[in-house]
Amino acid sequence: MNRALRIIFSRYGIVVIILVLVLGVIALANRRQDTPLDGTNGADGAEGEATSEAVTADDGFATDECEEDGCFTDEELPQEAVDRAVEFAEAWLNPNGYGSQGWLDSIRPLLTDDTAALMEGVDPETVPATEVAGEAVPDGSKVAIPLDTGTLTLTMVEVGGGDWLVSAIDWEQS
């Protein structure tokens, strides 16, 4: 017994113990098969593309407000909704150079209350584009608007009286 303890607590024994602990931590860290963005499609370990769709259908920035007849899923949006989306995109680009509060005040009438609350404190300097670069393309309840550095995708909902508001904002860099 003394000989075993002497070996374990020797210089070499301690190195072996530390090495086993480090390898154990690495092995545990690599066992992430059930995490949403690890590149697998679940516990079976089948390879797949790692996407945020594994976590949620939305990116978490804003949520769709689909209550009663507010969301169009199988049919195209009316032209009023597309026009409203383009109007929002132009204001979102901040052509007047507003500060944070002035910018928010300029886009607030085009947003749902929940989305406007999420935009509180956003600095308009962080908007990653400067101009609309093409025609808006409706797709279900969403409108994709090409900008000079990417695509702004807006989810539109109809509120009382045929008024259309932006309920979700998504940006994809090109």
PDB file of C-alpha atoms in Angstrom:
ATOM      1  CA  MET A   1       0.000   0.000   0.000  1.00  0.00           C
ATOM      2  CA  ASN A   2       2.800   2.424   0.852  1.00  0.00           C
ATOM      3  CA  ARG A   3       4.488   1.642  -2.441  1.00  0.00           C
ATOM      4  CA  ALA A   4       1.253   2.400  -4.387  1.00  0.00           C
ATOM      5  CA  LEU A   5       0.784   5.706  -2.545  1.00  0.00           C
ATOM      6  CA  ARG A   6       4.418   6.616  -3.167  1.00  0.00           C
ATOM      7  CA  ILE A   7       3.921   6.016  -6.919  1.00  0.00           C
ATOM      8  CA  ILE A   8       0.622   7.938  -7.045  1.00  0.00           C
ATOM      9  CA  PHE A   9       1.987  10.957  -5.204  1.00  0.00           C
ATOM     10  CA  SER A  10       5.293  11.008  -7.026  1.00  0.00           C
ATOM     11  CA  ARG A  11       6.026  13.512  -9.754  1.00  0.00           C
ATOM     12  CA  TYR A  12       4.998  11.028 -12.445  1.00  0.00           C
ATOM     13  CA  GLY A  13       1.857   9.931 -10.637  1.00  0.00           C
ATOM     14  CA  ILE A  14       0.604  13.515 -10.345  1.00  0.00           C
ATOM     15  CA  VAL A  15       1.312  14.123 -14.052  1.00  0.00           C
ATOM     16  CA  VAL A  16      -0.722  11.024 -14.937  1.00  0.00           C
ATOM     17  CA  ILE A  17      -3.610  12.139 -12.674  1.00  0.00           C
ATOM     18  CA  ILE A  18      -3.670  15.620 -14.254  1.00  0.00           C
ATOM     19  CA  LEU A  19      -3.508  14.112 -17.740  1.00  0.00           C
ATOM     20  CA  VAL A  20      -6.458  11.811 -16.983  1.00  0.00           C
ATOM     21  CA  LEU A  21      -8.484  14.755 -15.625  1.00  0.00           C
ATOM     22  CA  VAL A  22      -7.743  16.924 -18.689  1.00  0.00           C
ATOM     23  CA  LEU A  23      -8.668  14.115 -21.086  1.00  0.00           C
ATOM     24  CA  GLY A  24     -11.869  13.501 -19.121  1.00  0.00           C
ATOM     25  CA  VAL A  25     -12.892  17.167 -19.382  1.00  0.00           C
ATOM     26  CA  ILE A  26     -12.161  17.182 -23.121  1.00  0.00           C
ATOM     27  CA  ALA A  27     -14.184  14.000 -23.622  1.00  0.00           C
ATOM     28  CA  LEU A  28     -17.150  15.477 -21.732  1.00  0.00           C
ATOM     29  CA  ALA A  29     -16.943  18.725 -23.692  1.00  0.00           C
ATOM     30  CA  ASN A  30     -17.082  16.821 -26.976  1.00  0.00           C
ATOM     31  CA  ARG A  31     -20.266  14.966 -25.976  1.00  0.00           C
ATOM     32  CA  ARG A  32     -22.655  17.612 -27.285  1.00  0.00           C
ATOM     33  CA  GLN A  33     -24.781  15.492 -29.571  1.00  0.00           C
ATOM     34  CA  ASP A  34     -28.057  16.961 -28.340  1.00  0.00           C
ATOM     35  CA  THR A  35     -27.131  20.624 -28.536  1.00  0.00           C
ATOM     36  CA  PRO A  36     -29.119  22.515 -31.171  1.00  0.00           C
ATOM     37  CA  LEU A  37     -26.304  23.955 -33.283  1.00  0.00           C
ATOM     38  CA  ASP A  38     -23.778  21.126 -33.246  1.00  0.00           C
ATOM     39  CA  GLY A  39     -24.310  20.001 -36.839  1.00  0.00           C
ATOM     40  CA  THR A  40     -26.385  16.903 -36.106  1.00  0.00           C
ATOM     41  CA  ASN A  41     -30.059  16.219 -36.462  1.00  0.00           C
ATOM     42  CA  GLY A  42     -30.622  14.844 -33.001  1.00  0.00           C
ATOM     43  CA  ALA A  43     -29.488  11.990 -30.814  1.00  0.00           C
ATOM     44  CA  ASP A  44     -28.982   9.591 -33.743  1.00  0.00           C
ATOM     45  CA  GLY A  45     -25.847  11.556 -34.699  1.00  0.00           C
ATOM     46  CA  ALA A  46     -26.783  11.900 -38.365  1.00  0.00           C
ATOM     47  CA  GLU A  47     -24.840  14.697 -39.986  1.00  0.00           C
ATOM     48  CA  GLY A  48     -26.758  17.736 -41.142  1.00  0.00           C
ATOM     49  CA  GLU A  49     -26.400  21.446 -41.619  1.00  0.00           C
ATOM     50  CA  ALA A  50     -26.175  23.380 -38.365  1.00  0.00           C
ATOM     51  CA  THR A  51     -28.892  26.011 -38.471  1.00  0.00           C
ATOM     52  CA  SER A  52     -30.806  28.110 -36.036  1.00  0.00           C
ATOM     53  CA  GLU A  53     -33.950  26.280 -37.200  1.00  0.00           C
ATOM     54  CA  ALA A  54     -32.902  23.538 -34.763  1.00  0.00           C
ATOM     55  CA  VAL A  55     -33.426  26.007 -31.924  1.00  0.00           C
ATOM     56  CA  THR A  56     -36.471  27.903 -33.099  1.00  0.00           C
ATOM     57  CA  ALA A  57     -38.242  28.982 -36.249  1.00  0.00           C
ATOM     58  CA  ASP A  58     -37.384  32.592 -35.419  1.00  0.00           C
ATOM     59  CA  ASP A  59     -34.021  34.107 -34.582  1.00  0.00           C
ATOM     60  CA  GLY A  60     -35.319  35.546 -31.314  1.00  0.00           C
ATOM     61  CA  PHE A  61     -35.008  39.189 -32.325  1.00  0.00           C
ATOM     62  CA  ALA A  62     -38.729  39.630 -32.710  1.00  0.00           C
ATOM     63  CA  THR A  63     -41.683  37.313 -32.755  1.00  0.00           C
ATOM     64  CA  ASP A  64     -44.471  36.942 -35.249  1.00  0.00           C
ATOM     65  CA  GLU A  65     -47.818  38.115 -33.996  1.00  0.00           C
ATOM     66  CA  CYS A  66     -50.201  35.769 -35.728  1.00  0.00           C
ATOM     67  CA  GLU A  67     -53.518  36.290 -34.054  1.00  0.00           C
ATOM     68  CA  GLU A  68     -56.737  35.491 -35.860  1.00  0.00           C
ATOM     69  CA  ASP A  69     -56.448  36.813 -39.424  1.00  0.00           C
ATOM     70  CA  GLY A  70     -53.226  38.770 -38.850  1.00  0.00           C
ATOM     71  CA  CYS A  71     -50.839  36.427 -40.678  1.00  0.00           C
ATOM     72  CA  PHE A  72     -50.831  35.396 -44.286  1.00  0.00           C
ATOM     73  CA  THR A  73     -49.136  32.055 -44.773  1.00  0.00           C
ATOM     74  CA  ASP A  74     -50.366  30.548 -48.024  1.00  0.00           C
ATOM     75  CA  GLU A  75     -51.286  33.688 -49.907  1.00  0.00           C
ATOM     76  CA  GLU A  76     -49.265  36.681 -50.980  1.00  0.00           C
ATOM     77  CA  LEU A  77     -49.372  39.915 -49.066  1.00  0.00           C
ATOM     78  CA  PRO A  78     -51.397  42.748 -50.552  1.00  0.00           C
ATOM     79  CA  GLN A  79     -49.483  45.602 -52.165  1.00  0.00           C
ATOM     80  CA  GLU A  80     -50.261  47.846 -49.148  1.00  0.00           C
ATOM     81  CA  ALA A  81     -48.241  45.514 -46.908  1.00  0.00           C
ATOM     82  CA  VAL A  82     -45.306  45.448 -49.336  1.00  0.00           C
ATOM     83  CA  ASP A  83     -45.394  49.245 -49.620  1.00  0.00           C
ATOM     84  CA  ARG A  84     -45.424  49.529 -45.823  1.00  0.00           C
ATOM     85  CA  ALA A  85     -42.416  47.183 -45.599  1.00  0.00           C
ATOM     86  CA  VAL A  86     -40.481  49.318 -48.092  1.00  0.00           C
ATOM     87  CA  GLU A  87     -41.475  52.445 -46.157  1.00  0.00           C
ATOM     88  CA  PHE A  88     -40.072  50.845 -42.984  1.00  0.00           C
ATOM     89  CA  ALA A  89     -36.855  49.799 -44.746  1.00  0.00           C
ATOM     90  CA  GLU A  90     -36.271  53.343 -45.983  1.00  0.00           C
ATOM     91  CA  ALA A  91     -36.828  54.779 -42.497  1.00  0.00           C
ATOM     92  CA  TRP A  92     -34.699  51.993 -40.927  1.00  0.00           C
ATOM     93  CA  LEU A  93     -31.753  53.100 -43.084  1.00  0.00           C
ATOM     94  CA  ASN A  94     -31.927  56.461 -41.258  1.00  0.00           C
ATOM     95  CA  PRO A  95     -31.448  58.796 -44.256  1.00  0.00           C
ATOM     96  CA  ASN A  96     -32.098  61.846 -42.054  1.00  0.00           C
ATOM     97  CA  GLY A  97     -29.257  61.001 -39.688  1.00  0.00           C
ATOM     98  CA  TYR A  98     -31.449  60.916 -36.571  1.00  0.00           C
ATOM     99  CA  GLY A  99     -30.034  60.061 -33.184  1.00  0.00           C
ATOM    100  CA  SER A 100     -31.229  56.947 -31.386  1.00  0.00           C
ATOM    101  CA  GLN A 101     -34.514  58.369 -30.053  1.00  0.00           C
ATOM    102  CA  GLY A 102     -35.372  60.324 -33.215  1.00  0.00           C
ATOM    103  CA  TRP A 103     -34.732  57.238 -35.330  1.00  0.00           C
ATOM    104  CA  LEU A 104     -36.909  55.092 -33.074  1.00  0.00           C
ATOM    105  CA  ASP A 105     -39.665  57.720 -33.218  1.00  0.00           C
ATOM    106  CA  SER A 106     -39.481  57.648 -37.043  1.00  0.00           C
ATOM    107  CA  ILE A 107     -39.897  53.856 -37.281  1.00  0.00           C
ATOM    108  CA  ARG A 108     -42.221  53.287 -34.290  1.00  0.00           C
ATOM    109  CA  PRO A 109     -45.460  53.967 -36.271  1.00  0.00           C
ATOM    110  CA  LEU A 110     -44.452  51.155 -38.643  1.00  0.00           C
ATOM    111  CA  LEU A 111     -43.803  48.566 -35.896  1.00  0.00           C
ATOM    112  CA  THR A 112     -45.979  46.450 -33.631  1.00  0.00           C
ATOM    113  CA  ASP A 113     -45.769  47.442 -29.958  1.00  0.00           C
ATOM    114  CA  ASP A 114     -43.694  44.372 -29.054  1.00  0.00           C
ATOM    115  CA  THR A 115     -41.207  44.965 -31.860  1.00  0.00           C
ATOM    116  CA  ALA A 116     -40.957  48.673 -31.019  1.00  0.00           C
ATOM    117  CA  ALA A 117     -40.150  47.720 -27.413  1.00  0.00           C
ATOM    118  CA  LEU A 118     -37.324  45.488 -28.669  1.00  0.00           C
ATOM    119  CA  MET A 119     -35.914  48.390 -30.672  1.00  0.00           C
ATOM    120  CA  GLU A 120     -35.590  50.607 -27.574  1.00  0.00           C
ATOM    121  CA  GLY A 121     -31.973  51.665 -27.139  1.00  0.00           C
ATOM    122  CA  VAL A 122     -30.801  50.441 -30.566  1.00  0.00           C
ATOM    123  CA  ASP A 123     -28.204  52.734 -32.086  1.00  0.00           C
ATOM    124  CA  PRO A 124     -29.087  53.627 -35.712  1.00  0.00           C
ATOM    125  CA  GLU A 125     -25.356  53.708 -36.458  1.00  0.00           C
ATOM    126  CA  THR A 126     -25.437  49.891 -36.240  1.00  0.00           C
ATOM    127  CA  VAL A 127     -27.772  49.583 -39.237  1.00  0.00           C
ATOM    128  CA  PRO A 128     -25.604  47.593 -41.662  1.00  0.00           C
ATOM    129  CA  ALA A 129     -26.777  49.161 -44.943  1.00  0.00           C
ATOM    130  CA  THR A 130     -27.237  52.564 -46.548  1.00  0.00           C
ATOM    131  CA  GLU A 131     -29.693  52.164 -49.445  1.00  0.00           C
ATOM    132  CA  VAL A 132     -32.408  50.012 -50.980  1.00  0.00           C
ATOM    133  CA  ALA A 133     -30.858  48.126 -53.904  1.00  0.00           C
ATOM    134  CA  GLY A 134     -33.834  46.397 -55.546  1.00  0.00           C
ATOM    135  CA  GLU A 135     -37.504  45.563 -55.586  1.00  0.00           C
ATOM    136  CA  ALA A 136     -39.235  44.120 -52.520  1.00  0.00           C
ATOM    137  CA  VAL A 137     -40.183  40.451 -52.862  1.00  0.00           C
ATOM    138  CA  PRO A 138     -43.186  39.195 -50.848  1.00  0.00           C
ATOM    139  CA  ASP A 139     -43.156  35.571 -49.663  1.00  0.00           C
ATOM    140  CA  GLY A 140     -46.087  34.526 -47.510  1.00  0.00           C
ATOM    141  CA  SER A 141     -46.225  36.948 -44.576  1.00  0.00           C
ATOM    142  CA  LYS A 142     -42.657  38.144 -45.177  1.00  0.00           C
ATOM    143  CA  VAL A 143     -41.163  40.760 -47.466  1.00  0.00           C
ATOM    144  CA  ALA A 144     -37.513  40.496 -48.546  1.00  0.00           C
ATOM    145  CA  ILE A 145     -35.965  43.845 -49.420  1.00  0.00           C
ATOM    146  CA  PRO A 146     -32.533  43.812 -51.074  1.00  0.00           C
ATOM    147  CA  LEU A 147     -30.224  46.472 -49.658  1.00  0.00           C
ATOM    148  CA  ASP A 148     -26.715  47.453 -50.706  1.00  0.00           C
ATOM    149  CA  THR A 149     -25.014  45.062 -48.256  1.00  0.00           C
ATOM    150  CA  GLY A 150     -27.603  42.325 -47.707  1.00  0.00           C
ATOM    151  CA  THR A 151     -31.279  41.469 -47.452  1.00  0.00           C
ATOM    152  CA  LEU A 152     -33.729  42.851 -44.922  1.00  0.00           C
ATOM    153  CA  THR A 153     -36.622  40.445 -44.319  1.00  0.00           C
ATOM    154  CA  LEU A 154     -39.669  41.843 -42.576  1.00  0.00           C
ATOM    155  CA  THR A 155     -42.617  39.879 -41.235  1.00  0.00           C
ATOM    156  CA  MET A 156     -45.822  41.818 -41.721  1.00  0.00           C
ATOM    157  CA  VAL A 157     -49.059  41.573 -39.747  1.00  0.00           C
ATOM    158  CA  GLU A 158     -52.378  43.212 -40.365  1.00  0.00           C
ATOM    159  CA  VAL A 159     -53.830  45.159 -37.490  1.00  0.00           C
ATOM    160  CA  GLY A 160     -57.322  46.634 -37.287  1.00  0.00           C
ATOM    161  CA  GLY A 161     -58.602  48.472 -40.321  1.00  0.00           C
ATOM    162  CA  GLY A 162     -56.211  47.022 -42.900  1.00  0.00           C
ATOM    163  CA  ASP A 163     -53.139  48.712 -41.428  1.00  0.00           C
ATOM    164  CA  TRP A 164     -49.916  46.703 -41.869  1.00  0.00           C
ATOM    165  CA  LEU A 165     -47.084  46.700 -39.329  1.00  0.00           C
ATOM    166  CA  VAL A 166     -43.666  45.070 -39.078  1.00  0.00           C
ATOM    167  CA  SER A 167     -43.696  42.351 -36.400  1.00  0.00           C
ATOM    168  CA  ALA A 168     -40.251  40.848 -36.990  1.00  0.00           C
ATOM    169  CA  ILE A 169     -36.984  42.064 -38.487  1.00  0.00           C
ATOM    170  CA  ASP A 170     -34.308  39.794 -39.896  1.00  0.00           C
ATOM    171  CA  TRP A 171     -31.032  40.756 -41.565  1.00  0.00           C
ATOM    172  CA  GLU A 172     -28.854  38.599 -43.792  1.00  0.00           C
ATOM    173  CA  GLN A 173     -25.466  39.959 -44.834  1.00  0.00           C
ATOM    174  CA  SER A 174     -24.559  39.316 -48.469  1.00  0.00           C
TER     175      SER A 174
END
